[in-house]
Structure formats: structure tokens, C-alpha cells
Coordinates of C-alpha atoms in Angstrom, one line a residue:
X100 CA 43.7 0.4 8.8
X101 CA 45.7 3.5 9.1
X102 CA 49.0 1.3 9.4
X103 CA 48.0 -0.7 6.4
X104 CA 47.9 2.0 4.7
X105 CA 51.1 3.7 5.5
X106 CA 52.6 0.3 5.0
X107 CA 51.2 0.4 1.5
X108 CA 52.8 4.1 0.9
X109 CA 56.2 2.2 1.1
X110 CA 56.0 0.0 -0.9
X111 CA 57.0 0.1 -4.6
X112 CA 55.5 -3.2 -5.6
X113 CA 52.0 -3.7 -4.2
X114 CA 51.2 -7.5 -4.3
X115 CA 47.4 -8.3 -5.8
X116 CA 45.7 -9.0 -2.5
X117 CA 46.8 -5.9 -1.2
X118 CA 45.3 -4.0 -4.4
X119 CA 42.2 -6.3 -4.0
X120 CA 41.9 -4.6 -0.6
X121 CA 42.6 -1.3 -1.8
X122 CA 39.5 -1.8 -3.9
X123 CA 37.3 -3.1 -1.4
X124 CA 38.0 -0.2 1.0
X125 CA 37.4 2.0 -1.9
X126 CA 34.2 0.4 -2.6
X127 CA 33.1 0.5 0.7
X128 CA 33.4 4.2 1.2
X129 CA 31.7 4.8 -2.2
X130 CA 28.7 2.8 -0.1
X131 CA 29.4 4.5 2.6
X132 CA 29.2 7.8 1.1
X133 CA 26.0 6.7 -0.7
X134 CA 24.7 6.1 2.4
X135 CA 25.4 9.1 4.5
X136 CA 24.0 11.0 1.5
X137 CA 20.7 9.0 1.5
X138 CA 20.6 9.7 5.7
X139 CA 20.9 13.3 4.8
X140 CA 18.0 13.0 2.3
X141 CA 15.4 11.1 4.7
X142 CA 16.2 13.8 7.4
X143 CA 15.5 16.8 5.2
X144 CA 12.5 15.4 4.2
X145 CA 11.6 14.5 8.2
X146 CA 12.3 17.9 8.9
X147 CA 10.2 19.3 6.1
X148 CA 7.3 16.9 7.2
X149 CA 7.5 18.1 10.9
X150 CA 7.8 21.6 10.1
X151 CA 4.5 21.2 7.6
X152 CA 2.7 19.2 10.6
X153 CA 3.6 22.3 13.1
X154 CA 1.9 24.5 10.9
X155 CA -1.1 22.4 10.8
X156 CA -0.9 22.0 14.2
X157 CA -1.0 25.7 14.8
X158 CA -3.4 26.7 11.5
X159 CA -5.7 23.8 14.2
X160 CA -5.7 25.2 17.0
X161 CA -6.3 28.8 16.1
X162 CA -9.5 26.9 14.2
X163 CA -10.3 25.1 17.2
X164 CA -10.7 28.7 19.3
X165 CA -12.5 30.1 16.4
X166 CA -15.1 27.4 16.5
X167 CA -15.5 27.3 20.1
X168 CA -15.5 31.2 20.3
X169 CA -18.6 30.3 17.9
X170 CA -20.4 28.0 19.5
X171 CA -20.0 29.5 22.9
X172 CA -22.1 32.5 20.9
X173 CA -24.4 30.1 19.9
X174 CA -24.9 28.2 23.1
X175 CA -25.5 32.0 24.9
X176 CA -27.8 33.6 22.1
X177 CA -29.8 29.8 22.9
X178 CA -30.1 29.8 26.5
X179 CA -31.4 33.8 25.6
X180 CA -34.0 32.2 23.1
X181 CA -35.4 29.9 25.9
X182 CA -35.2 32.3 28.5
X183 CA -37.3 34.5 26.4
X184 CA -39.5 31.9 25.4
X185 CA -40.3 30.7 29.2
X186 CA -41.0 34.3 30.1
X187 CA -43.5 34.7 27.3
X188 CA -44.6 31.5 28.7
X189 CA -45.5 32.5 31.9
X190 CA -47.0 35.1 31.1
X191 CA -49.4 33.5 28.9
X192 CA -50.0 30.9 31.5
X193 CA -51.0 34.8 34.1

């Protein structure tokens, strides 16, 4: 391509199917261009979208503790409650 071109630089008379591919190349890295810009696009929003999901990955876990702090409270003030409650048991059954 890069001979072409430099070839093309020479000349003073560029024949029609050489402009015709002067045009497609042109067209091409218009598309091109479109399309690197669009790739660009899609991966700042991927990176946004990962970034959001690693904060709600984090806010989860730090929920996750909180509720098992919570229920690991609730499971000991329980297994207080029936301990109680057997004692006053037995001694109602004395």
C-alpha cells in the first residue's frame, strides 16, 4: 500500500481507477475509524459496569458479615433462652 501510494505522489496525472482506489482506502479508514471509536465506547462502558459490580460486590459482602454478625447474636441469645428454659424445667420437675 505504502508503494502505491508513493507511486501515486509521482504522478501528475492520476488515472480514474487509481482515484477510485484512493476513495475506497479513504472510505475504509473513515469505517475504520468509526469503528475503533465504537471499541473505545463499549469498553468504557465495560469498565464502568465492572467497576459499579465491584462496589456491589464489596457494599455485599460487608452486608453479608453484618447479617451473620446478627444472626450469630441471635442463634447465642437462643441457645441462652432454652438453656434457661430447661433449667427452670428441671427444677419444676425437683
Amino acid at each position: 500500500m505504502k508503494e502505491r501510494i508513493e507511486r501515486l505522489k509521482k504522478l501528475t496525472y492520476i488515472p480514474q481507477n487509481e482515484i477510485a482506489w484512493l476513495i475506497e482506502q479513504a472510505e475504509l479508514a473513515v469505517k475504520q475509524r468509526e469503528i475503533i471509536e465504537e471499541n473505545k465506547r463499549q469498553q468504557e462502558v465495560t469498565i464502568h459496569q465492572f467497576r459499579q459490580a465491584q462496589k456491589d460486590i464489596q457494599q455485599l459482602s460487608g452486608d453479608r458479615k453484618r447479617y451473620k454478625q446478627a444472626l450469630e447474636k441471635i442463634i447465642t441469645n437462643l441457645n441462652f433462652a432454652i438453656t434457661v428454659a430447661q433449667n427452670e424445667l428441671e427444677g419444676d420437675v425437683k
